[in-house]
mmCIF file with all atom_site columns, C-alpha atoms in Angstrom:
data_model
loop_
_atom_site.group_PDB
_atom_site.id
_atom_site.type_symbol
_atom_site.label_atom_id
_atom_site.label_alt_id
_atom_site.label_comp_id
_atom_site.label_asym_id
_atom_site.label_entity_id
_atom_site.label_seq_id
_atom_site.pdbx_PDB_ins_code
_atom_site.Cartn_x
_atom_site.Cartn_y
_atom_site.Cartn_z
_atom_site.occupancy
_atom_site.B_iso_or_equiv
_atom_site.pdbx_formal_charge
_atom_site.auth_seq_id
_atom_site.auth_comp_id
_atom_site.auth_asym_id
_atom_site.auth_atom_id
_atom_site.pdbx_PDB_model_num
ATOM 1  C CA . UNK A 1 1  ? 113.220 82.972  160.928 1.00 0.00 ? 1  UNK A CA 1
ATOM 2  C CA . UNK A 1 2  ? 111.585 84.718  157.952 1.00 0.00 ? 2  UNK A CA 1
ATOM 3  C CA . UNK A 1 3  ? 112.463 81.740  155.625 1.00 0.00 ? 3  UNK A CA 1
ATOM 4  C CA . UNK A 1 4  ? 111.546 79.568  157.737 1.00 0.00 ? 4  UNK A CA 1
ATOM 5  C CA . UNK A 1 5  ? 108.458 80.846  158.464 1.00 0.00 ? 5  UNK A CA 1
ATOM 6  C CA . UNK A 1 6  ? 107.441 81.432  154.709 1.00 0.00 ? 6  UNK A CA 1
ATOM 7  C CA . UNK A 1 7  ? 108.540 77.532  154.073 1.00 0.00 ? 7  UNK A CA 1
ATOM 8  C CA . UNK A 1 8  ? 106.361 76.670  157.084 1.00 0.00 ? 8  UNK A CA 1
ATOM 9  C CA . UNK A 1 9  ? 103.351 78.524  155.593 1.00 0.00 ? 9  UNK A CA 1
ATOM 10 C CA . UNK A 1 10 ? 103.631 77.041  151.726 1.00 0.00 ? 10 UNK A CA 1
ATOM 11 C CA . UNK A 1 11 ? 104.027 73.402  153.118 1.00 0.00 ? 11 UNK A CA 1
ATOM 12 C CA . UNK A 1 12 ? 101.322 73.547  156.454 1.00 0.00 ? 12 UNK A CA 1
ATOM 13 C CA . UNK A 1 13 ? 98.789  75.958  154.968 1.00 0.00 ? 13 UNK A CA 1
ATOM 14 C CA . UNK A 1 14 ? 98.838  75.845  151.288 1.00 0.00 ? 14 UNK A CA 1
ATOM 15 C CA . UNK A 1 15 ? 100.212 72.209  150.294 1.00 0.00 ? 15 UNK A CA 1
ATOM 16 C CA . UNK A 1 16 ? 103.017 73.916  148.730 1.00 0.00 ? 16 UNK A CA 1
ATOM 17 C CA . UNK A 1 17 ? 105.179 71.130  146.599 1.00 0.00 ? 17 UNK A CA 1
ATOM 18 C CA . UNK A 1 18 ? 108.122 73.658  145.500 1.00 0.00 ? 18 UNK A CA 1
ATOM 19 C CA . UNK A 1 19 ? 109.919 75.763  147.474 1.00 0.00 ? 19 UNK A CA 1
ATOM 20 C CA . UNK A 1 20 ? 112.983 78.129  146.363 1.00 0.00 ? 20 UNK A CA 1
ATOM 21 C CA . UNK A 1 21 ? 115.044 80.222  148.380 1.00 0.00 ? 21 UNK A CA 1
ATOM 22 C CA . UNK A 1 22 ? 117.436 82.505  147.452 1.00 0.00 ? 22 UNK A CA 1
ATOM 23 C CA . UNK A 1 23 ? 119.367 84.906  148.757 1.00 0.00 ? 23 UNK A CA 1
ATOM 24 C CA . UNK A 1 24 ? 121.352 87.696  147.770 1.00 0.00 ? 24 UNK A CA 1
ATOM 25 C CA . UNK A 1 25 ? 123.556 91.382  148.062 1.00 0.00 ? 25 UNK A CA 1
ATOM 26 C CA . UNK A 1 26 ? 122.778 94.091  146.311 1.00 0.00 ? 26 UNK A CA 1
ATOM 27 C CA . UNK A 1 27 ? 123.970 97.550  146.355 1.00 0.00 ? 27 UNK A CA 1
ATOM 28 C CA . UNK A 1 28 ? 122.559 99.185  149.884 1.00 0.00 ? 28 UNK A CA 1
ATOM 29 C CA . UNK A 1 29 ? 121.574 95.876  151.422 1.00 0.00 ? 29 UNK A CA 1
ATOM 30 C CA . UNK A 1 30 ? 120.158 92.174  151.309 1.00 0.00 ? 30 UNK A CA 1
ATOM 31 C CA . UNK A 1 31 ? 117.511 90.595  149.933 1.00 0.00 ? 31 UNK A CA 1
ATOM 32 C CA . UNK A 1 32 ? 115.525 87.317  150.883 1.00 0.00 ? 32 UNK A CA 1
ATOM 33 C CA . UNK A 1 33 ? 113.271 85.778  148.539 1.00 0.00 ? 33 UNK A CA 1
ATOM 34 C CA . UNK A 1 34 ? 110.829 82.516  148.975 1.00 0.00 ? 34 UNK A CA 1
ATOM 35 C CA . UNK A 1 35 ? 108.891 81.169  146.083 1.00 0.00 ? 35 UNK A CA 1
ATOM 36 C CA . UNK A 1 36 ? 106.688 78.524  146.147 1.00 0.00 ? 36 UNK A CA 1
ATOM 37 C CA . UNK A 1 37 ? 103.868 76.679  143.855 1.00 0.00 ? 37 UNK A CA 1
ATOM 38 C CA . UNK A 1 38 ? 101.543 76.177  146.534 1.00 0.00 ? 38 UNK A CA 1
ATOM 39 C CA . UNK A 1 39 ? 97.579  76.326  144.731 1.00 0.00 ? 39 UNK A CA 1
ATOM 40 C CA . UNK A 1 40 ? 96.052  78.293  148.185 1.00 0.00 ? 40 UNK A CA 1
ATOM 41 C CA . UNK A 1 41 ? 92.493  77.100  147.474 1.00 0.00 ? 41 UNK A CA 1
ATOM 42 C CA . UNK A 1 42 ? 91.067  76.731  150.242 1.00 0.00 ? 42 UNK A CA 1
ATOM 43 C CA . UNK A 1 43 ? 89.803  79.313  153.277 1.00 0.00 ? 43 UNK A CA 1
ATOM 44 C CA . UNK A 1 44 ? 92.242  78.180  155.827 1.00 0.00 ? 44 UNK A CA 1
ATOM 45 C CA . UNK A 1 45 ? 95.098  78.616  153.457 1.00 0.00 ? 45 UNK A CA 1
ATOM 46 C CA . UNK A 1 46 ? 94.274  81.998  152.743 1.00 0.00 ? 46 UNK A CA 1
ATOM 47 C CA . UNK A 1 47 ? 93.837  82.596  156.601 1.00 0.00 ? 47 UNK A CA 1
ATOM 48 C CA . UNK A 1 48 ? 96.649  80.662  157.736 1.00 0.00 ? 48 UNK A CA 1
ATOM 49 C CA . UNK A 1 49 ? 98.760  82.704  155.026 1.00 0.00 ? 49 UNK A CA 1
ATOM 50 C CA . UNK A 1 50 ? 97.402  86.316  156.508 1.00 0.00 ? 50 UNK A CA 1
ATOM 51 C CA . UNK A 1 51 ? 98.633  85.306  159.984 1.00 0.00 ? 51 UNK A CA 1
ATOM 52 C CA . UNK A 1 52 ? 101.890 84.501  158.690 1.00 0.00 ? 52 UNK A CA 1
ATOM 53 C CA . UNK A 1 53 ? 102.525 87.645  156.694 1.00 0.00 ? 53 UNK A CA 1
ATOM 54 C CA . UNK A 1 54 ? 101.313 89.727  159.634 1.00 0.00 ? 54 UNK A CA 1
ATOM 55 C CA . UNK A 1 55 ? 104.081 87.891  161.608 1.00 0.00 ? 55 UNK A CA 1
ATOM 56 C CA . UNK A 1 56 ? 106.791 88.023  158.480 1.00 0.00 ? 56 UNK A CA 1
ATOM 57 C CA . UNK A 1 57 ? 105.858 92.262  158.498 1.00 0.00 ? 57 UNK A CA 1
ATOM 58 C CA . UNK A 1 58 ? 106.214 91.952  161.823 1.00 0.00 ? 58 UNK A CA 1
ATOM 59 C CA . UNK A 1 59 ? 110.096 89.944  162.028 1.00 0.00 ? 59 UNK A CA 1
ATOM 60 C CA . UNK A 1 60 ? 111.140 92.457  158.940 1.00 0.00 ? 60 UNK A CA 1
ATOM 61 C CA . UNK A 1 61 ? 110.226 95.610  160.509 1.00 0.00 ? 61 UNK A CA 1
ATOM 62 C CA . UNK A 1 62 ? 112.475 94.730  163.911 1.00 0.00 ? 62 UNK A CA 1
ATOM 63 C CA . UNK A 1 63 ? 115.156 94.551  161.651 1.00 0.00 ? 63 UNK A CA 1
ATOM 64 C CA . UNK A 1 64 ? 115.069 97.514  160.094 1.00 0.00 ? 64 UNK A CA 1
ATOM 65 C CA . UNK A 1 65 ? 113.519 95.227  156.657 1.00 0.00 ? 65 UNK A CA 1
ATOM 66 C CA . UNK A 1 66 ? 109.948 95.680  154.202 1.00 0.00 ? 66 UNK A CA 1
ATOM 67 C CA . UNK A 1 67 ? 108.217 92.844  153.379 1.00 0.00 ? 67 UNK A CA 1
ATOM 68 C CA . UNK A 1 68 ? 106.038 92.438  149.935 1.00 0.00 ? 68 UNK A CA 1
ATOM 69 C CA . UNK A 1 69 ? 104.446 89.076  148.860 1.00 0.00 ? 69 UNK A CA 1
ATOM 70 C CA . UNK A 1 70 ? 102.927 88.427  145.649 1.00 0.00 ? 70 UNK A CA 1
ATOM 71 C CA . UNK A 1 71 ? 101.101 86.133  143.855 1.00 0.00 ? 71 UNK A CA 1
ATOM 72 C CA . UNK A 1 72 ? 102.939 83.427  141.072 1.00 0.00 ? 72 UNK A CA 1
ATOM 73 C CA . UNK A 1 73 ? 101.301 83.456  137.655 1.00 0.00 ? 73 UNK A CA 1
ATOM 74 C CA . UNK A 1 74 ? 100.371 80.108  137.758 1.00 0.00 ? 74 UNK A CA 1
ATOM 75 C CA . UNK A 1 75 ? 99.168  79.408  141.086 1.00 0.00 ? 75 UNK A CA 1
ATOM 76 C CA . UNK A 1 76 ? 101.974 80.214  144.204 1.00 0.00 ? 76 UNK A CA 1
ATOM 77 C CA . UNK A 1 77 ? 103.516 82.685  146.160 1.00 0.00 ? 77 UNK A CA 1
ATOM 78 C CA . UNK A 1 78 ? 106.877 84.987  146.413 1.00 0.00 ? 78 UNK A CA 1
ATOM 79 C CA . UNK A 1 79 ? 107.747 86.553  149.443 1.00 0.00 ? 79 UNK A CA 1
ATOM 80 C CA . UNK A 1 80 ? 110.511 89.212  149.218 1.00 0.00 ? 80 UNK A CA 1
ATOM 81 C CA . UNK A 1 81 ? 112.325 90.642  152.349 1.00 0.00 ? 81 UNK A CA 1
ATOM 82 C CA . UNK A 1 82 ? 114.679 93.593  152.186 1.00 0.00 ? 82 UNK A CA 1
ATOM 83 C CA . UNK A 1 83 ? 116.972 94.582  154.328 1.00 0.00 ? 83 UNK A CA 1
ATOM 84 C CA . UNK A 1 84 ? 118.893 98.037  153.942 1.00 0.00 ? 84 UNK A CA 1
ATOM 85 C CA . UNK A 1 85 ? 123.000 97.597  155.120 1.00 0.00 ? 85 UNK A CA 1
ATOM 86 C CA . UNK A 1 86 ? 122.551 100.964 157.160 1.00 0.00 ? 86 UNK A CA 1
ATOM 87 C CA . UNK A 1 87 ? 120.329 99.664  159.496 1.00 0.00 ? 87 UNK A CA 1
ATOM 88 C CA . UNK A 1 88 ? 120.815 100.479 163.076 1.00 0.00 ? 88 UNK A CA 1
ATOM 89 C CA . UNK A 1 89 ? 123.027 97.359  164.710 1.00 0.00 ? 89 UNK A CA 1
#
């Protein structure tokens, strides 16, 4: 749901054009990235991207996960979710 979500976001809110998703296992757990060239100009993008976060934080945290996004040089997005392997099941 958290990739989806994020792909949701760059494509609805932000006109993304570019999405990648990767995902991979490193030592102590996973990680979920989601990259995306989406320009966020305008004030509904930005808003439309807050809400989302807040619900991405929100999805990582119930998992045991932390959540970080930051900004592409060049215009775009990466969202990276991390999720520890000694999380409660």
């Amino acid at each position: 749901r958290i990739a989806q979500e994020c792909v949701r976001s760059a494509v609805t809110h932000a006109n993304g054009r570019h999405i990648i998703i990767g995902l991979v296992h490193r030592r102590g757990g996973i990680e979920l990235s989601v990259s995306d060239d989406a320009p966020r100009s305008s004030r509904a993008a930005v808003f439309g991207e807050e809400m989302v976060a807040e619900m991405i934080r929100h999805r990582a945290r119930a998992i045991g996960g932390r959540m970080a996004i930051r900004r592409r040089k060049g215009g775009g997005a990466l969202v990276i979710c991390r999720i520890s392997e000694s999380m409660p099941r």
